[in-house]
Short mmCIF file of C-alpha atoms in Angstrom, two decimals:
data_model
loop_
_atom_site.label_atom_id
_atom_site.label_comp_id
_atom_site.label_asym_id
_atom_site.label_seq_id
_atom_site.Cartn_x
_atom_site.Cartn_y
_atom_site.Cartn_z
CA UNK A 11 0.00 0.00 0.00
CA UNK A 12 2.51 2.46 0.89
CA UNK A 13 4.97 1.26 -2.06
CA UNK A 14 1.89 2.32 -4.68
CA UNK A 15 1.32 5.57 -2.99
CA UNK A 16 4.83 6.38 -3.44
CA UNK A 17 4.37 5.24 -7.16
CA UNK A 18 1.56 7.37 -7.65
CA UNK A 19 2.95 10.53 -6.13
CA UNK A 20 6.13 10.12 -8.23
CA UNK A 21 4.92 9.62 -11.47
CA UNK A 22 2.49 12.64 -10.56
CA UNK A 23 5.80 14.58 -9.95
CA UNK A 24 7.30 13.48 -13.40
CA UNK A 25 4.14 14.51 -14.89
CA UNK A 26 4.54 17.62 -13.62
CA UNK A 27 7.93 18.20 -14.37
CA UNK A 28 7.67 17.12 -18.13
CA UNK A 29 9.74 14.10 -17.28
CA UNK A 30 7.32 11.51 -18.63
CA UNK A 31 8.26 9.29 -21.21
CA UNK A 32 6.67 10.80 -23.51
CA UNK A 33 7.56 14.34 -22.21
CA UNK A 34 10.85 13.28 -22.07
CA UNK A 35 11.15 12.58 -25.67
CA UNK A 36 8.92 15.81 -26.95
CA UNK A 37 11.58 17.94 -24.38
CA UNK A 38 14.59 16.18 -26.11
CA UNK A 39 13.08 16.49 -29.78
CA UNK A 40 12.77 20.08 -28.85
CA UNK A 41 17.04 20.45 -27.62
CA UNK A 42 18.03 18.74 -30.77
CA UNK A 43 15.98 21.52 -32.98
CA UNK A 44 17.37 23.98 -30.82
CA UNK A 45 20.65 22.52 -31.38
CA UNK A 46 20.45 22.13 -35.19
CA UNK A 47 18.98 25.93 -35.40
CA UNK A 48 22.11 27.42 -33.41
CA UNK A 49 24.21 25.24 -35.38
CA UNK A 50 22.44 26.32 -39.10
CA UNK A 51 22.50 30.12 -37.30
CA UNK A 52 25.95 29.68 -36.95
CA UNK A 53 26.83 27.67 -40.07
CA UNK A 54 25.07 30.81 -41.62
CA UNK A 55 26.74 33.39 -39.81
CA UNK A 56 30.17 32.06 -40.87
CA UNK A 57 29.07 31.70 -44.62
CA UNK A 58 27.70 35.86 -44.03
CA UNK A 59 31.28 36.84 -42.98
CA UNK A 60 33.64 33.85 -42.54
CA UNK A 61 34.21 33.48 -46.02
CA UNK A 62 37.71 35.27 -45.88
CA UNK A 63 38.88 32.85 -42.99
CA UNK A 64 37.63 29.74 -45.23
CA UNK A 65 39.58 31.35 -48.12
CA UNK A 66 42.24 31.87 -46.10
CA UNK A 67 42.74 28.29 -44.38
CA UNK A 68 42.11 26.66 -47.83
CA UNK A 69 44.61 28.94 -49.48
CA UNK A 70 47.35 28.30 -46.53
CA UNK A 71 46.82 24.61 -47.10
CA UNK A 72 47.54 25.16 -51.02
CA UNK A 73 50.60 26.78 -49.90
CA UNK A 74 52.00 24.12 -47.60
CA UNK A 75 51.37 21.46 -50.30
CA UNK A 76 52.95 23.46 -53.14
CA UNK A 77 55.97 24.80 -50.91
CA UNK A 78 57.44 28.36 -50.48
CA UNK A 79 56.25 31.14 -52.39
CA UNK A 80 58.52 31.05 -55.89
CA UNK A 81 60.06 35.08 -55.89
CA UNK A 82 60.85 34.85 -59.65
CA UNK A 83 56.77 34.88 -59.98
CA UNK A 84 56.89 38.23 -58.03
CA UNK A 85 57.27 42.03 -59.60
CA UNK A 86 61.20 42.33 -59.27
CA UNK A 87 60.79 45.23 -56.88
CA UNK A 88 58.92 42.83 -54.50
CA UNK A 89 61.41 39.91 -55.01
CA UNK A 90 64.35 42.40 -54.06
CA UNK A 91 63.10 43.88 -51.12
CA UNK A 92 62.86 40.64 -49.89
CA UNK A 93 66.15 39.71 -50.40
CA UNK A 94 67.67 42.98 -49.08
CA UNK A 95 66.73 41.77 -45.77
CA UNK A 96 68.78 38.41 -45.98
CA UNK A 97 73.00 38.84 -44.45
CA UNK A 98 76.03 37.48 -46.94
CA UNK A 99 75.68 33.84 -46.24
CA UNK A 100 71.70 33.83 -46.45
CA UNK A 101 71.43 35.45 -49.91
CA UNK A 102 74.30 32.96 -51.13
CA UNK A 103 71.56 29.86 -50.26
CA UNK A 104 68.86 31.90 -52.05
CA UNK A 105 71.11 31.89 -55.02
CA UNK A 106 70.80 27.98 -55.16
CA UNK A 107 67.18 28.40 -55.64
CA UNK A 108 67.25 32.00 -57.52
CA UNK A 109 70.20 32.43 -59.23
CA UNK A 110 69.42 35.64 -61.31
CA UNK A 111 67.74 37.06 -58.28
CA UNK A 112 69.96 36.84 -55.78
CA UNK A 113 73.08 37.93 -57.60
CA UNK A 114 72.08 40.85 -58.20
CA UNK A 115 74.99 43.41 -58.31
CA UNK A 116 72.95 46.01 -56.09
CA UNK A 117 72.29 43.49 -53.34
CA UNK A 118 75.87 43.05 -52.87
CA UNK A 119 76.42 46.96 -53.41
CA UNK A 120 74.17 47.21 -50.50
CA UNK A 121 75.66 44.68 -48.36
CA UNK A 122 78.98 45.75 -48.90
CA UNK A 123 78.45 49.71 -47.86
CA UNK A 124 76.43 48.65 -44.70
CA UNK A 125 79.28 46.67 -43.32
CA UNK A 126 82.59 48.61 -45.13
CA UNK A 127 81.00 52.53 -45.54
CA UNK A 128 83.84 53.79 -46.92
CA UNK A 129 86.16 52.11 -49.73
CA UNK A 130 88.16 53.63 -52.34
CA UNK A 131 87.14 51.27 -54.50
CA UNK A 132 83.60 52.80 -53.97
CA UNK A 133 84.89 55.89 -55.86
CA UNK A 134 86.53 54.72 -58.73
CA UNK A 135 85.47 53.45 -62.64
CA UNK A 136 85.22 49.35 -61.75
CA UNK A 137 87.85 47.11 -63.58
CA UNK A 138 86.73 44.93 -66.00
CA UNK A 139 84.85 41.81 -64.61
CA UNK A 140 84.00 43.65 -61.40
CA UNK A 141 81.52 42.46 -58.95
CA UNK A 142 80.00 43.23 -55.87
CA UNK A 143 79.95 40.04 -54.78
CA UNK A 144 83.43 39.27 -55.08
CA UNK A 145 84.19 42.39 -53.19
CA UNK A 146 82.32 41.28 -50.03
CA UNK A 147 84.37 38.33 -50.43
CA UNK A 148 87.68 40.14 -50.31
CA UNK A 149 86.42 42.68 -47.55
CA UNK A 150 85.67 39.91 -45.43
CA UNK A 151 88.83 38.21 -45.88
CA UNK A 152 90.69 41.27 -45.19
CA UNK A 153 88.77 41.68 -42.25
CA UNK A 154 89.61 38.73 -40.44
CA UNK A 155 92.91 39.13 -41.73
CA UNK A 156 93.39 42.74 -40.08
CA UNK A 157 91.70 41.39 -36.91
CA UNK A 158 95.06 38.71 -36.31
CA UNK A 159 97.72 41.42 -37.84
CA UNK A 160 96.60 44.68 -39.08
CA UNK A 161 99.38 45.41 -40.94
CA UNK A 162 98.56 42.19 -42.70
CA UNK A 163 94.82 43.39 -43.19
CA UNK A 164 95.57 46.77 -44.62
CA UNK A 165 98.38 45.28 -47.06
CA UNK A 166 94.98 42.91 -48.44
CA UNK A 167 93.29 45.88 -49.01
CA UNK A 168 96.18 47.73 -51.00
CA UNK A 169 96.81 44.30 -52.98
CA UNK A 170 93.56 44.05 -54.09
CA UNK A 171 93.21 47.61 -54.99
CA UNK A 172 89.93 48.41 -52.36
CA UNK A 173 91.90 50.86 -50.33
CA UNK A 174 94.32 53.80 -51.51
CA UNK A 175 97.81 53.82 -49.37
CA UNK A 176 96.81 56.74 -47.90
CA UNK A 177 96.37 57.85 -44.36
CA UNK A 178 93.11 59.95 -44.47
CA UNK A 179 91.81 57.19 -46.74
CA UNK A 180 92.49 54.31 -44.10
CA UNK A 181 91.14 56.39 -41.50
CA UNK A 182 88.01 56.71 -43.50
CA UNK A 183 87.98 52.99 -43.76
CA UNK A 184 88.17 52.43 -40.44
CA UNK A 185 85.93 55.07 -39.32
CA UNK A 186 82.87 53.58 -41.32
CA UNK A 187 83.66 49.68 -40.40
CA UNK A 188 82.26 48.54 -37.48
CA UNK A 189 83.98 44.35 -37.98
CA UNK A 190 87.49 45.43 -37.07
CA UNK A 191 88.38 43.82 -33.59
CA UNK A 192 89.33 47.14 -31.18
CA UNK A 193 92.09 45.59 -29.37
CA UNK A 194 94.18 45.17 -32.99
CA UNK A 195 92.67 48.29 -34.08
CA UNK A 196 93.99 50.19 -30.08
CA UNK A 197 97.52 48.82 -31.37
CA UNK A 198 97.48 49.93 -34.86
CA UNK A 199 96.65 53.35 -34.16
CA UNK A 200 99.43 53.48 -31.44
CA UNK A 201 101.78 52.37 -34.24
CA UNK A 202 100.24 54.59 -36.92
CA UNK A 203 99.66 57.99 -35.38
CA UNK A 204 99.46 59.88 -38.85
CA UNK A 205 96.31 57.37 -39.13
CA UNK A 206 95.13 58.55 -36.12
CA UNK A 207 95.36 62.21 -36.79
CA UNK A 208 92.86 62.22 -39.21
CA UNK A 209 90.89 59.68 -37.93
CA UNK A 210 90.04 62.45 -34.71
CA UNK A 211 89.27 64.96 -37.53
CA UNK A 212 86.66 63.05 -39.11
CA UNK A 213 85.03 63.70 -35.60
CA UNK A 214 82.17 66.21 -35.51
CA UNK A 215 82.05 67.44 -31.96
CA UNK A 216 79.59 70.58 -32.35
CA UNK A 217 77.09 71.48 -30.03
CA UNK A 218 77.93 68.37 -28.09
CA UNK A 219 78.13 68.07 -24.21
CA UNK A 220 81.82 67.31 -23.14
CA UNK A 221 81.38 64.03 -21.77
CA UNK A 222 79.00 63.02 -24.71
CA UNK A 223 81.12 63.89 -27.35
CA UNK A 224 84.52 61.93 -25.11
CA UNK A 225 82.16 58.93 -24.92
CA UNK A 226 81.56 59.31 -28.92
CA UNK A 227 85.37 59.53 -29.07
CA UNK A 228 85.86 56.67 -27.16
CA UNK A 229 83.43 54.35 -29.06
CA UNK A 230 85.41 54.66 -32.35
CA UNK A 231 88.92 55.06 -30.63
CA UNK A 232 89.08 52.68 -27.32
CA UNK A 233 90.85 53.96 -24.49
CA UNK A 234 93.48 51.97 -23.62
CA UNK A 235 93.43 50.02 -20.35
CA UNK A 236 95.85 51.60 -18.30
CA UNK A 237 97.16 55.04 -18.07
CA UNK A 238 100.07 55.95 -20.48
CA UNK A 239 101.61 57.65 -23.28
CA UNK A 240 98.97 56.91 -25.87
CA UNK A 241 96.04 57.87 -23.24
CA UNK A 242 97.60 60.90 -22.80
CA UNK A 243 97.91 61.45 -27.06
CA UNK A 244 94.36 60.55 -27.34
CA UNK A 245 92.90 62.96 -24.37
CA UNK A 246 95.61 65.91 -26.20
CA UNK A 247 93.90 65.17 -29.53
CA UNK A 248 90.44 64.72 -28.65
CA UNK A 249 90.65 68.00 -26.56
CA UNK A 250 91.80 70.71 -29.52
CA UNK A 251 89.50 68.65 -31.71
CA UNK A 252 86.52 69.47 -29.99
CA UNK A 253 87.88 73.46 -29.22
CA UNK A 254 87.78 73.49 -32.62
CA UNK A 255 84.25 71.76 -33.23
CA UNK A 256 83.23 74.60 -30.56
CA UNK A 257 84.78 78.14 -30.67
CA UNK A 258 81.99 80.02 -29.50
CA UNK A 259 81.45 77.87 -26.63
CA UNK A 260 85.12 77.78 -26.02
CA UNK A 261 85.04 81.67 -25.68
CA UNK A 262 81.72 81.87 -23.85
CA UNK A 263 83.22 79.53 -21.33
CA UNK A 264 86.56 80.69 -20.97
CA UNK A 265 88.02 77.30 -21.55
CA UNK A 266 91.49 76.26 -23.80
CA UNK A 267 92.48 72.86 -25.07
CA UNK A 268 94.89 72.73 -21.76
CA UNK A 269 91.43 73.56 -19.51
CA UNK A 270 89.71 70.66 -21.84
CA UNK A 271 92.45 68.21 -21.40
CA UNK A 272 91.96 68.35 -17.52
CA UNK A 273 88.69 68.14 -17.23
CA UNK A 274 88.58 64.93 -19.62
CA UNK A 275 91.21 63.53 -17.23
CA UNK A 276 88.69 64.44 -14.34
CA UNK A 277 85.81 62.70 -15.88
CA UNK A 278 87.52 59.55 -16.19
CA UNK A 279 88.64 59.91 -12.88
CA UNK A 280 85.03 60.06 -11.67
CA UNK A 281 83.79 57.58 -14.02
CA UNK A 282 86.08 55.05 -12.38
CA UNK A 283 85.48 56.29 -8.63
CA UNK A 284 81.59 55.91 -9.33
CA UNK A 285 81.71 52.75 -11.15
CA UNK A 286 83.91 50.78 -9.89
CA UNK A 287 82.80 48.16 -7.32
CA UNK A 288 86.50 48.42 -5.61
CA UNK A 289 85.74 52.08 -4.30
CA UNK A 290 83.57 52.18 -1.22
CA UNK A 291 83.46 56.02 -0.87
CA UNK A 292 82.65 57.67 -3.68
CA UNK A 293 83.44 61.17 -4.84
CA UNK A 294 80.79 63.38 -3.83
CA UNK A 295 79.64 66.09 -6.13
CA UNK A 296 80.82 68.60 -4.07
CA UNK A 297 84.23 67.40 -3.73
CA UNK A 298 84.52 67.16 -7.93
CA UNK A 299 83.89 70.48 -8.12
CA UNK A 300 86.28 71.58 -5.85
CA UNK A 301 89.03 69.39 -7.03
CA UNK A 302 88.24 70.33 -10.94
CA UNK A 303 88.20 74.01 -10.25
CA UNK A 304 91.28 73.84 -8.41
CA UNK A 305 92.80 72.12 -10.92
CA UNK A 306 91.00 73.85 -13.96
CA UNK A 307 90.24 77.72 -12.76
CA UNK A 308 88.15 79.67 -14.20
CA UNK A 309 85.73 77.13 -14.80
CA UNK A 310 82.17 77.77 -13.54
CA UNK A 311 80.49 75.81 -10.90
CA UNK A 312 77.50 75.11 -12.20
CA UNK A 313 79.52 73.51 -15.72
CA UNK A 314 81.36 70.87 -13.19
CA UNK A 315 78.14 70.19 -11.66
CA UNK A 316 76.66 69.66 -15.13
CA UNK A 317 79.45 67.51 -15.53
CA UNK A 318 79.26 65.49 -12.80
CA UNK A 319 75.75 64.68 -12.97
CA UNK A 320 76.32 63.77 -16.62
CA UNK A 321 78.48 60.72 -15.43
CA UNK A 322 76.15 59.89 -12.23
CA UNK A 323 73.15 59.15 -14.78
CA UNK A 324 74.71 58.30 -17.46
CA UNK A 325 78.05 56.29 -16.81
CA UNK A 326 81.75 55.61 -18.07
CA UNK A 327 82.99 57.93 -20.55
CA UNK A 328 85.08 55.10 -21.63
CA UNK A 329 82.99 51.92 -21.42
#
């Protein structure tokens, strides 16, 4: 008795719910229609404004089956540009696949000025049977071959007719190459000083702040490690070099290449007593501008503050 109550009150409750067998089906009949609408809604949708993505999916496909993209079938502008982005050894591979293409005598002219800026070769009629190509060859052979004797290097260049023997024309050279190892360069300057005279005069210091224009210095002629002779020529140089880039400021200031001199001696100084790890106590601003003025007179306060904040943000004149 109580087992068919229970019956009857439950199936009641399914009844009510919609959870009779044949509700059940009619409520699952009805999810599947809903279903299949949101899905043909959505099937539709993506037909409306999918149609690029389709095209796109089924073209990439096409692509992957047929392989990379053939340049020759491209405007020669196009294919070019492309290839201007490739270095020396990458555009030699492309021109297994695309021979005419990347041979090209201005990709090599291109390739050959962004590494070596200045040649003499650059400014001369070419010889008979010239090519680009072969010239970043022999650059890059003299390049190693100056970076294990530079006096080796240079003597390439001559033989092969790329640079002049010439001072102002070496120092051209090697003020436009960035590939030449610094250390061999640091001794070949020491060893060739009428090199290094006009290499400081192909400097433009004007309207440049002192320390910026010693740290522009020192990126194309590195200081040498330790104090000496050759630091001493370099400071001497750079100093009437930049008077020179700067006579009105000179005069405004009151300062001479000897007044110059000492105060690039003073900013290394404090570029090594603020960055070096080994000094506990460093210089206080105060205590530069006492020692540069009593070493330098004449020289305004405020300038040797400017100074020495210069190297507190910034950093090494020489690093």
């Amino acid at each position: 008795m109580g087992q068919g109550l229970w019956r009857v009150a439950r199936n009641q409750q399914l009844q009510h719910q919609g959870y009779s067998g044949q509700g059940y089906l009619t409520r699952e009949n009805g999810r599947r229609l809903a279903t299949n609408s949101i899905s043909n809604t959505s099937h539709r949708k993506q037909a409306q404004g999918g149609i690029d993505i389709y095209h796109l999916l089924k073209t990439r496909k096409s692509k992957e089956q047929e392989g990379f993209i053939n340049l020759e079938m491209l405007p020669p502008e196009l294919s070019f540009t492309i290839l201007s982005y490739l270095n020396a050894t990458d555009l030699c591979l492309a021109s297994c696949v695309w021979q005419d293409l990347a041979n090209d005598e201005l990709l090599w002219q291109g390739l050959c000025k962004s590494t070596w800026g200045h040649c003499s070769i650059y400014n001369k009629n070419p010889p008979l049977g010239f090519s680009f190509r072969r010239l970043y060859m022999q650059l890059d052979e003299g390049s190693l071959t100056f970076n294990a004797n530079p006096d080796e290097g240079v003597n390439y260049f001559m033989s092969k007719g790329i640079l002049d023997d010439s001072p102002k024309e070496i120092a051209k050279f090697i003020f436009c190459t960035r590939t030449l190892n610094w250390k061999k360069l640091r001794i070949y300057l020491d060893e060739r000083r009428d090199v290094l005279d006009d290499l400081v005069t192909l400097h433009n210091f004007r309207n440049q702040f002192l320390p910026n224009a010693l740290r522009e210095f020192f990126r194309h002629i590195h200081a040498p490690e330790e104090r000496g002779e050759y630091l001493e020529t370099l400071i001497t140089k750079f100093s009437h070099r930049f008077c020179a880039c700067n006579p009105d400021l000179m005069r405004e200031l009151g300062l001479s290449p000897d007044a110059v001199y000492v105060l690039c001696y003073s900013l290394i100084l404090l570029s090594i007593d603020l960055t070096s790890p080994h000094v506990k106590n460093k210089m206080s601003k105060r205590e530069f501008i006492r020692n540069t003025r009593r070493a330098a007179q004449n020289i305004s306060e405020d300038f040797v503050g400017h100074l020495y904040d210069n190297i507190y943000l910034i950093g090494h004149v020489a690093a």
